[in-house]
GROMACS .gro file of C-alpha atoms in nm:
model
  310
    1UNK     CA    1   9.651   8.230   8.892
    2UNK     CA    2   9.450   8.532   8.996
    3UNK     CA    3   9.239   8.336   9.241
    4UNK     CA    4   9.516   8.331   9.507
    5UNK     CA    5   9.483   8.101   9.802
    6UNK     CA    6   9.274   7.782   9.791
    7UNK     CA    7   9.055   7.940  10.051
    8UNK     CA    8   8.910   8.166   9.779
    9UNK     CA    9   8.778   7.872   9.587
   10UNK     CA   10   8.411   7.773   9.591
   11UNK     CA   11   8.210   7.498   9.423
   12UNK     CA   12   8.239   7.120   9.381
   13UNK     CA   13   8.548   7.123   9.150
   14UNK     CA   14   8.802   7.273   9.389
   15UNK     CA   15   9.138   7.103   9.305
   16UNK     CA   16   9.294   6.905   9.587
   17UNK     CA   17   9.657   6.997   9.520
   18UNK     CA   18   9.812   7.319   9.663
   19UNK     CA   19  10.045   7.497   9.425
   20UNK     CA   20  10.328   7.738   9.512
   21UNK     CA   21  10.156   8.041   9.344
   22UNK     CA   22   9.872   7.990   9.590
   23UNK     CA   23  10.100   8.119   9.867
   24UNK     CA   24  10.048   7.813  10.091
   25UNK     CA   25  10.081   7.847  10.470
   26UNK     CA   26  10.104   7.548  10.703
   27UNK     CA   27   9.856   7.548  10.989
   28UNK     CA   28   9.989   7.630  11.332
   29UNK     CA   29   9.973   7.303  11.524
   30UNK     CA   30  10.121   7.397  11.874
   31UNK     CA   31   9.953   7.608  12.140
   32UNK     CA   32  10.179   7.831  12.339
   33UNK     CA   33  10.169   8.055  12.647
   34UNK     CA   34  10.096   8.398  12.514
   35UNK     CA   35  10.188   8.579  12.833
   36UNK     CA   36  10.522   8.397  12.850
   37UNK     CA   37  10.608   8.508  12.498
   38UNK     CA   38  10.509   8.869  12.582
   39UNK     CA   39  10.737   8.873  12.889
   40UNK     CA   40  11.027   8.736  12.686
   41UNK     CA   41  10.974   8.992  12.415
   42UNK     CA   42  10.957   9.273  12.675
   43UNK     CA   43  11.282   9.146  12.825
   44UNK     CA   44  11.480   9.196  12.500
   45UNK     CA   45  11.671   9.508  12.415
   46UNK     CA   46  11.439   9.577  12.117
   47UNK     CA   47  11.288   9.919  12.117
   48UNK     CA   48  10.911   9.992  12.096
   49UNK     CA   49  10.958  10.126  11.740
   50UNK     CA   50  11.150   9.809  11.636
   51UNK     CA   51  10.872   9.583  11.754
   52UNK     CA   52  10.592   9.798  11.602
   53UNK     CA   53  10.764   9.861  11.265
   54UNK     CA   54  10.840   9.489  11.220
   55UNK     CA   55  10.487   9.381  11.294
   56UNK     CA   56  10.357   9.653  11.062
   57UNK     CA   57  10.597   9.563  10.774
   58UNK     CA   58  10.490   9.199  10.813
   59UNK     CA   59  10.116   9.278  10.792
   60UNK     CA   60  10.103   9.575  10.553
   61UNK     CA   61  10.153   9.372  10.230
   62UNK     CA   62   9.795   9.230  10.256
   63UNK     CA   63   9.583   9.327   9.954
   64UNK     CA   64   9.207   9.298   9.989
   65UNK     CA   65   9.181   9.275   9.616
   66UNK     CA   66   9.337   8.932   9.576
   67UNK     CA   67   9.386   8.837   9.941
   68UNK     CA   68   9.767   8.804   9.895
   69UNK     CA   69  10.037   8.915  10.141
   70UNK     CA   70   9.992   8.975  10.514
   71UNK     CA   71  10.159   8.843  10.834
   72UNK     CA   72  10.039   8.485  10.814
   73UNK     CA   73  10.329   8.273  10.696
   74UNK     CA   74  10.597   8.514  10.838
   75UNK     CA   75  10.731   8.559  10.489
   76UNK     CA   76  10.903   8.882  10.596
   77UNK     CA   77  11.189   8.649  10.719
   78UNK     CA   78  11.221   8.493  10.369
   79UNK     CA   79  11.341   8.604  10.033
   80UNK     CA   80  11.255   8.840   9.869
   81UNK     CA   81  11.076   9.029  10.152
   82UNK     CA   82  11.373   9.015  10.390
   83UNK     CA   83  11.574   9.214  10.145
   84UNK     CA   84  11.318   9.484  10.049
   85UNK     CA   85  11.441   9.837  10.109
   86UNK     CA   86  11.101   9.931  10.266
   87UNK     CA   87  11.160   9.661  10.537
   88UNK     CA   88  11.496   9.806  10.643
   89UNK     CA   89  11.693   9.475  10.608
   90UNK     CA   90  11.964   9.555  10.876
   91UNK     CA   91  11.711   9.653  11.137
   92UNK     CA   92  11.483   9.372  11.036
   93UNK     CA   93  11.751   9.109  11.061
   94UNK     CA   94  11.830   9.219  11.426
   95UNK     CA   95  11.462   9.205  11.525
   96UNK     CA   96  11.399   8.867  11.361
   97UNK     CA   97  11.702   8.700  11.521
   98UNK     CA   98  11.557   8.792  11.862
   99UNK     CA   99  11.200   8.692  11.783
  100UNK     CA  100  11.289   8.367  11.616
  101UNK     CA  101  11.484   8.268  11.928
  102UNK     CA  102  11.177   8.339  12.136
  103UNK     CA  103  10.953   8.140  11.898
  104UNK     CA  104  11.180   7.840  11.918
  105UNK     CA  105  11.194   7.840  12.297
  106UNK     CA  106  10.814   7.876  12.346
  107UNK     CA  107  10.672   7.668  12.065
  108UNK     CA  108  10.507   7.971  11.904
  109UNK     CA  109  10.525   8.029  11.534
  110UNK     CA  110  10.742   8.318  11.415
  111UNK     CA  111  10.439   8.469  11.250
  112UNK     CA  112  10.248   8.482  11.580
  113UNK     CA  113  10.552   8.605  11.758
  114UNK     CA  114  10.601   8.897  11.525
  115UNK     CA  115  10.245   9.019  11.565
  116UNK     CA  116  10.263   8.963  11.940
  117UNK     CA  117  10.584   9.165  11.948
  118UNK     CA  118  10.407   9.455  11.781
  119UNK     CA  119  10.123   9.429  12.030
  120UNK     CA  120  10.368   9.415  12.319
  121UNK     CA  121  10.545   9.733  12.196
  122UNK     CA  122  10.212   9.902  12.149
  123UNK     CA  123  10.085   9.820  12.496
  124UNK     CA  124  10.411   9.964  12.635
  125UNK     CA  125  10.348  10.281  12.442
  126UNK     CA  126   9.989  10.298  12.567
  127UNK     CA  127  10.099  10.248  12.923
  128UNK     CA  128  10.364  10.521  12.888
  129UNK     CA  129  10.090  10.764  12.771
  130UNK     CA  130   9.893  10.690  13.093
  131UNK     CA  131   9.625  10.469  12.941
  132UNK     CA  132   9.531  10.107  13.016
  133UNK     CA  133   9.389   9.987  12.693
  134UNK     CA  134   9.477   9.633  12.606
  135UNK     CA  135   9.561   9.513  12.265
  136UNK     CA  136   9.367   9.196  12.141
  137UNK     CA  137   9.564   8.909  12.005
  138UNK     CA  138   9.450   8.600  11.807
  139UNK     CA  139   9.700   8.318  11.767
  140UNK     CA  140   9.706   8.056  11.499
  141UNK     CA  141   9.928   8.184  11.222
  142UNK     CA  142  10.159   7.945  11.049
  143UNK     CA  143  10.518   7.975  10.915
  144UNK     CA  144  10.577   7.928  10.545
  145UNK     CA  145  10.903   7.793  10.415
  146UNK     CA  146  11.129   7.935  10.141
  147UNK     CA  147  11.021   7.631   9.924
  148UNK     CA  148  10.664   7.746   9.958
  149UNK     CA  149  10.743   8.100   9.847
  150UNK     CA  150  10.746   8.189   9.482
  151UNK     CA  151  10.990   8.472   9.480
  152UNK     CA  152  10.905   8.612   9.135
  153UNK     CA  153  10.541   8.608   9.238
  154UNK     CA  154  10.601   8.802   9.555
  155UNK     CA  155  10.805   9.076   9.383
  156UNK     CA  156  10.482   9.248   9.285
  157UNK     CA  157  10.394   9.289   9.657
  158UNK     CA  158  10.708   9.497   9.733
  159UNK     CA  159  10.612   9.833   9.883
  160UNK     CA  160  10.766  10.125   9.703
  161UNK     CA  161  10.590  10.367   9.933
  162UNK     CA  162  10.439  10.361  10.279
  163UNK     CA  163  10.282  10.672  10.412
  164UNK     CA  164  10.221  10.508  10.747
  165UNK     CA  165  10.598  10.492  10.790
  166UNK     CA  166  10.650  10.821  10.604
  167UNK     CA  167  10.852  10.672  10.324
  168UNK     CA  168  10.875  10.671   9.949
  169UNK     CA  169  11.143  10.476   9.762
  170UNK     CA  170  11.204  10.754   9.517
  171UNK     CA  171  11.025  11.044   9.349
  172UNK     CA  172  10.722  10.951   9.137
  173UNK     CA  173  10.489  11.139   8.914
  174UNK     CA  174  10.212  11.064   9.166
  175UNK     CA  175  10.228  11.265   9.487
  176UNK     CA  176  10.300  11.093   9.820
  177UNK     CA  177   9.956  11.178   9.961
  178UNK     CA  178   9.793  11.016   9.653
  179UNK     CA  179  10.004  10.706   9.697
  180UNK     CA  180   9.878  10.703  10.058
  181UNK     CA  181   9.519  10.676   9.932
  182UNK     CA  182   9.612  10.387   9.706
  183UNK     CA  183   9.768  10.190   9.992
  184UNK     CA  184   9.483  10.275  10.230
  185UNK     CA  185   9.237  10.146   9.974
  186UNK     CA  186   9.426   9.816   9.932
  187UNK     CA  187   9.426   9.775  10.315
  188UNK     CA  188   9.054   9.852  10.322
  189UNK     CA  189   9.089  10.155  10.555
  190UNK     CA  190   8.832  10.430  10.585
  191UNK     CA  191   8.941  10.797  10.599
  192UNK     CA  192   8.909  10.798  10.975
  193UNK     CA  193   9.103  10.482  11.016
  194UNK     CA  194   9.376  10.617  10.789
  195UNK     CA  195   9.398  10.943  10.980
  196UNK     CA  196   9.417  10.760  11.314
  197UNK     CA  197   9.692  10.521  11.200
  198UNK     CA  198   9.906  10.795  11.066
  199UNK     CA  199   9.890  10.998  11.378
  200UNK     CA  200   9.967  10.700  11.593
  201UNK     CA  201  10.257  10.565  11.391
  202UNK     CA  202  10.424  10.902  11.392
  203UNK     CA  203  10.442  10.942  11.770
  204UNK     CA  204  10.536  10.582  11.813
  205UNK     CA  205  10.855  10.655  11.618
  206UNK     CA  206  10.775  10.397  11.352
  207UNK     CA  207  10.903  10.595  11.056
  208UNK     CA  208  11.130  10.436  10.801
  209UNK     CA  209  11.495  10.508  10.880
  210UNK     CA  210  11.535  10.754  10.590
  211UNK     CA  211  11.253  10.966  10.730
  212UNK     CA  212  11.327  10.922  11.094
  213UNK     CA  213  11.209  11.259  11.222
  214UNK     CA  214  10.953  11.372  10.956
  215UNK     CA  215  10.610  11.420  11.097
  216UNK     CA  216  10.702  11.314  11.451
  217UNK     CA  217  10.517  11.606  11.611
  218UNK     CA  218  10.597  11.510  11.972
  219UNK     CA  219  10.864  11.537  12.234
  220UNK     CA  220  10.744  11.200  12.386
  221UNK     CA  221  10.834  10.959  12.110
  222UNK     CA  222  10.725  10.610  12.212
  223UNK     CA  223  10.405  10.715  12.387
  224UNK     CA  224  10.072  10.671  12.208
  225UNK     CA  225   9.953  11.025  12.258
  226UNK     CA  226   9.747  11.250  12.025
  227UNK     CA  227  10.043  11.494  11.998
  228UNK     CA  228  10.058  11.455  11.619
  229UNK     CA  229   9.711  11.608  11.584
  230UNK     CA  230   9.755  11.869  11.858
  231UNK     CA  231  10.066  12.012  11.700
  232UNK     CA  232   9.942  11.973  11.341
  233UNK     CA  233   9.639  12.188  11.407
  234UNK     CA  234   9.808  12.444  11.645
  235UNK     CA  235   9.799  12.790  11.488
  236UNK     CA  236  10.121  12.886  11.674
  237UNK     CA  237  10.311  12.709  11.390
  238UNK     CA  238  10.360  12.797  11.029
  239UNK     CA  239  10.459  12.553  10.751
  240UNK     CA  240  10.745  12.638  10.527
  241UNK     CA  241  10.845  12.417  10.227
  242UNK     CA  242  11.214  12.312  10.208
  243UNK     CA  243  11.183  12.073   9.914
  244UNK     CA  244  10.939  11.878   9.702
  245UNK     CA  245  10.842  11.658   9.995
  246UNK     CA  246  10.978  11.835  10.302
  247UNK     CA  247  10.863  12.121  10.522
  248UNK     CA  248  10.980  12.294  10.838
  249UNK     CA  249  10.722  12.354  11.114
  250UNK     CA  250  10.818  12.697  11.251
  251UNK     CA  251  10.713  12.860  11.577
  252UNK     CA  252  10.556  13.198  11.489
  253UNK     CA  253  10.699  13.380  11.795
  254UNK     CA  254  11.053  13.248  11.810
  255UNK     CA  255  11.092  13.181  11.435
  256UNK     CA  256  11.268  12.857  11.517
  257UNK     CA  257  11.206  12.516  11.356
  258UNK     CA  258  11.017  12.290  11.594
  259UNK     CA  259  10.940  11.991  11.372
  260UNK     CA  260  10.987  11.875  11.006
  261UNK     CA  261  10.717  11.720  10.787
  262UNK     CA  262  10.623  11.556  10.460
  263UNK     CA  263  10.334  11.625  10.230
  264UNK     CA  264  10.162  11.318  10.380
  265UNK     CA  265  10.180  11.470  10.723
  266UNK     CA  266  10.049  11.814  10.623
  267UNK     CA  267   9.763  11.687  10.411
  268UNK     CA  268   9.591  11.601  10.732
  269UNK     CA  269   9.588  11.972  10.812
  270UNK     CA  270   9.517  12.106  10.470
  271UNK     CA  271   9.245  11.876  10.327
  272UNK     CA  272   8.908  11.971  10.475
  273UNK     CA  273   8.790  11.612  10.527
  274UNK     CA  274   9.104  11.474  10.678
  275UNK     CA  275   9.144  11.792  10.893
  276UNK     CA  276   8.805  11.741  11.045
  277UNK     CA  277   8.915  11.394  11.172
  278UNK     CA  278   9.248  11.543  11.287
  279UNK     CA  279   9.071  11.809  11.490
  280UNK     CA  280   8.854  11.546  11.659
  281UNK     CA  281   9.159  11.354  11.768
  282UNK     CA  282   9.336  11.680  11.874
  283UNK     CA  283   9.072  11.753  12.138
  284UNK     CA  284   9.183  11.736  12.501
  285UNK     CA  285   8.884  11.513  12.588
  286UNK     CA  286   8.951  11.264  12.308
  287UNK     CA  287   9.289  11.123  12.417
  288UNK     CA  288   9.134  10.794  12.526
  289UNK     CA  289   8.921  10.781  12.212
  290UNK     CA  290   9.227  10.810  11.996
  291UNK     CA  291   9.401  10.528  12.182
  292UNK     CA  292   9.096  10.294  12.155
  293UNK     CA  293   9.052  10.377  11.785
  294UNK     CA  294   9.421  10.321  11.714
  295UNK     CA  295   9.411   9.978  11.887
  296UNK     CA  296   9.097   9.883  11.683
  297UNK     CA  297   9.251   9.972  11.344
  298UNK     CA  298   9.589   9.827  11.437
  299UNK     CA  299   9.409   9.492  11.528
  300UNK     CA  300   9.226   9.506  11.195
  301UNK     CA  301   9.547   9.533  10.998
  302UNK     CA  302   9.727   9.264  11.194
  303UNK     CA  303   9.434   9.017  11.134
  304UNK     CA  304   9.339   9.125  10.783
  305UNK     CA  305   9.485   8.826  10.599
  306UNK     CA  306   9.308   8.585  10.832
  307UNK     CA  307   8.958   8.696  10.740
  308UNK     CA  308   8.908   8.387  10.526
  309UNK     CA  309   9.007   8.142  10.806
  310UNK     CA  310   8.861   8.306  11.121
   0.00000   0.00000   0.00000
C-alpha cells in the first residue's frame, strides 16, 4: 500500500490490476485548443486570485515522498478534497462551476482546465506588472471519478497549514515557519524557490480567506511585483507583535500601521539565509528575475505529480 501508483512499480511481477488505493487517473484522450480555453477563462468574472488559488490548492497536495496527491485527476472537485477547510469550499465551488463548464464545451479535462486557469491568472498578473514573461503549459492530465477515489486514504493528504497561502488551521505546538519548511520539503522546494513563491503568492492576493491581508506588502494586489521583498526589507518600517502569529508593520515617521504580517512573512526578513534571498529579489534591477524565477517554480509545482509520466 505504500508504493502508491502503479507507475512506481518496477520489475517483471508488476500486477496487471489497478486498485483504488493506487489513486488511479484515466488518461486524457482528447486534444483541445489551449488558446480557446484561455480566452474563455479570461472572459469569466473570476478574479486573478480565484484562478491562482484554485490551481495552487489542486497541485499543492503532491508529496515527493510517496508520489501521492497533485493536480492530475482533478480530485479537488471530489470528496473529501472539495470540503477541506484549506480549500475554501464556498469559493472553490464557484470557481469549479465556471471551469467545469469551460472544460465541457472545449473537450479539455477539468484537471487541465484548472491548471490552465492558474496560468491564465498568472499571465494577467505578469502583464499588469509590465512584464511579458509567458507561463508554460503541458496538457494531458486526466479526470478521476469519485469511484476511483478512496476517501479514507485521501484524508491524510488534507493540508492543515499552508504558508504559501498564509494559513494555519489552528494553533500548533510547532511554529508556522517550521510548518512551512515541512511543506516545502514535501514539495521538493529549495530555500530560494520557497522564498520566491511566498513573495509572489502574497502580492497575487492568493492568501486563504481567513488571512486575507496578512503579508500582502503591496498597494498593487494582483500584479506580480517584487513589492513583498521591497517592503519587507525597507528600514522605514518597524515590526510590532499583536498576537502569537500576527504583527503590525508600522511606518517609523508617521507611526501608522501600513501592513499586517504573520510569523511566516517576517521570517524572510529575520532569518539570515532567507533574508539574503529576499534582498536579492528586492533589488530594483531584479524585478524581471523575480518574475522569471516565480514562473519557473510555479510550473514545477503544477507539473510535479506528472514527473513519472512525462
